[in-house]
Amino acid sequence: MTTTVAVLSGKGGVGKTTVCASLGLGLALQGHKTAVIDFDIGLRNLDLATGSHRRILYDFINVLEGEAALGDALIRNRHCDTLYLLAASQTRDKSALTEEGVGRVIQQLGDAGFEYILCDAPPGMEHAAKLACHFADQAIVCVTPDTASVRATDRILGLLQSHRIDNQPDTLHEYLLINRVNQFHLDSGAALTTAAILETLAIDLLIEVPECNRVAAAWSEGKPVLADTESAAAVALRNAVAILSGQPIKPVVGEVKPAGLLGRLRRR
Amino acid sequence: MSAHSDTSVAGDQQPAINSQAGAVEVKGNMVTMMSVLLHSTDLQQIETSLADRVKQAPDFFSNTPVIVDFSRVEITETFNFKALFKLVRNQSLMPVAVRGVIGELSDRLQLAGVPIVETAASERSDTTDRQTSNSRVGRTSSLVVDKPVRSGQQVYARSADLIVLTQSNAGAELVADGNIHVYGALRGKALCGVTGDSDARIFCTTLEADLVSVAGRYKILEEIPAAVRNKPVQIRLSGEQLLIEPL
Ligand SMILES: Nc1ncnc2c1ncn2[C@@H]1O[C@H](COP(=O)(O)OP(=O)(O)OP(=O)(O)O)[C@@H](O)[C@H]1O
Ligand SMILES: [Mg+2]
């Protein structure tokens, strides 16, 4: 049984790649064979986030174009040997991404025993992002607690809905991940509250991830922040992993969790 | 696209990924567009009154496409269309077509490459006529939308009422030939009776809209009294007046 998860956002830079790398590592650390795929062709980043950037021989496009076997393009993570990366091409054109090709790769990963496939999409709902969702069972939509990001999120949720109406049965489940929640901004009224965001977007909450200054360090080390035992963001991300994989979660200290919602998020 | 033949839910739909279709697709579209209805041919007067209108809601009018409607005025040979379009553009509106021009004038404009749109039958008649042409014959169904209508989406209920079970969000457009019901927050724009039914109404649990319209008469955010904002309301026409009443 393979679960495919697309990580999306309306606006860019809200933390998709950070989240995707961490969730991938978290699921892999639980022993699940996990692949993270970078759909951000031309602007690849997931290789940096997972510390694999100097070991890319073949990439996703090479595989799609039949220039490399999938097994040769998958890069095993240095820190965790059940985590694999399929890197984006930095040089090639994203027109090589086709529905047929992406479907084939996801099918092959399933056949190879991968339990989780995480797709790191570019922002918005263009071609590559649509394809990242096309085969997904779940979509994690990342947002930051500001009006512009919430508006853009609403927009892509609408586009996602139209895309699905046109193309596939309504089996995709969307969850919201609110990233960079900052208590200081909340107290000063500069940030939108989670309640206000959920009221506007009307979708289920996966988790709130706090603003955390260890995230930058994690990027420069090439080790997803989830592995950082000192990080507040890591605590939330580990809980998100638990929710995704149906494990009990540890309460996040100092935050009120809407228990009713979490109960509903268990994997179907 | 979906199961409804008469009604559609549209986002910015792009052709299905990787489709083998040709380079273009010609589709019928129902677009609601504002018009600038002239009551005078005096350019000075037009400019002053248009500027006044736009000043009330500069954001709302920024680069909005409009149809310039001549149906209520008599145009002479010497009328300076160029100057008129220029002054409309100066108010950051985009004249995209004209309406209500007849005979030789219409030929002249057509030759100059100005698109002309037909006056809708329901609008051609005066108010009393409209009442009769608005009999509900033909309004057969309602379109029920159980998901939020999101930014960038337009839902059009053709010959039908539109019923939104959750909410509509900023940047969304609800359009119906009949009534519009929203059982939640109404944000974005809501236009009912768009083919001219002045009996159509809008009902919502919380009014947070940027624009509401019944049969072409509309009110924008700035004109919606604070007393009815964020309240359950009904919106209807009484004569030429758009009423927003608490429920
Ligand atoms: N919880 C957090 N606390 C602090 N900084 C964060 C957090 N999450 C992400 N960041 C920072 O935000 C920046 C953007 O993150 P990331 O690259 O993951 O976003 P993205 O959505 O993938 O961007 P893009 O749209 O360009 O792909 C990075 O510099 C990262 O360090
Ligand atoms: Mg990214």
mmCIF file of C-alpha atoms in Angstrom, chain A residues 3-5 14 49 57 64 69 79-80 112 119 123 129 132 143-144 150 189 211 243 248 254 258:
data_model
loop_
_atom_site.group_PDB
_atom_site.id
_atom_site.type_symbol
_atom_site.label_atom_id
_atom_site.label_comp_id
_atom_site.label_asym_id
_atom_site.label_seq_id
_atom_site.Cartn_x
_atom_site.Cartn_y
_atom_site.Cartn_z
ATOM 1 C CA THR A 3 0.383 6.668 0.130
ATOM 2 C CA THR A 4 1.222 9.579 -2.141
ATOM 3 C CA VAL A 5 1.243 13.039 -0.610
ATOM 4 C CA VAL A 14 6.067 29.414 2.749
ATOM 5 C CA ALA A 49 17.134 20.333 2.243
ATOM 6 C CA LEU A 57 23.844 11.628 -10.930
ATOM 7 C CA LEU A 64 10.933 10.498 -17.447
ATOM 8 C CA ALA A 69 16.569 3.820 -14.697
ATOM 9 C CA HIS A 79 21.216 10.027 7.612
ATOM 10 C CA CYS A 80 18.478 7.521 7.034
ATOM 11 C CA ALA A 112 9.401 -1.229 -5.558
ATOM 12 C CA CYS A 119 5.879 15.318 -3.901
ATOM 13 C CA PRO A 123 4.089 27.231 -5.612
ATOM 14 C CA ALA A 129 1.950 21.398 -9.260
ATOM 15 C CA ALA A 132 2.189 16.543 -8.264
ATOM 16 C CA VAL A 143 0.241 28.570 4.363
ATOM 17 C CA THR A 144 1.768 31.293 6.502
ATOM 18 C CA VAL A 150 -4.349 32.820 2.869
ATOM 19 C CA GLY A 189 -2.314 41.226 16.137
ATOM 20 C CA GLU A 211 8.531 30.013 13.534
ATOM 21 C CA ILE A 243 -0.802 12.007 12.281
ATOM 22 C CA PRO A 248 -0.552 8.724 18.644
ATOM 23 C CA GLY A 254 2.299 25.668 24.998
ATOM 24 C CA PRO A 258 -8.099 21.278 18.324
#
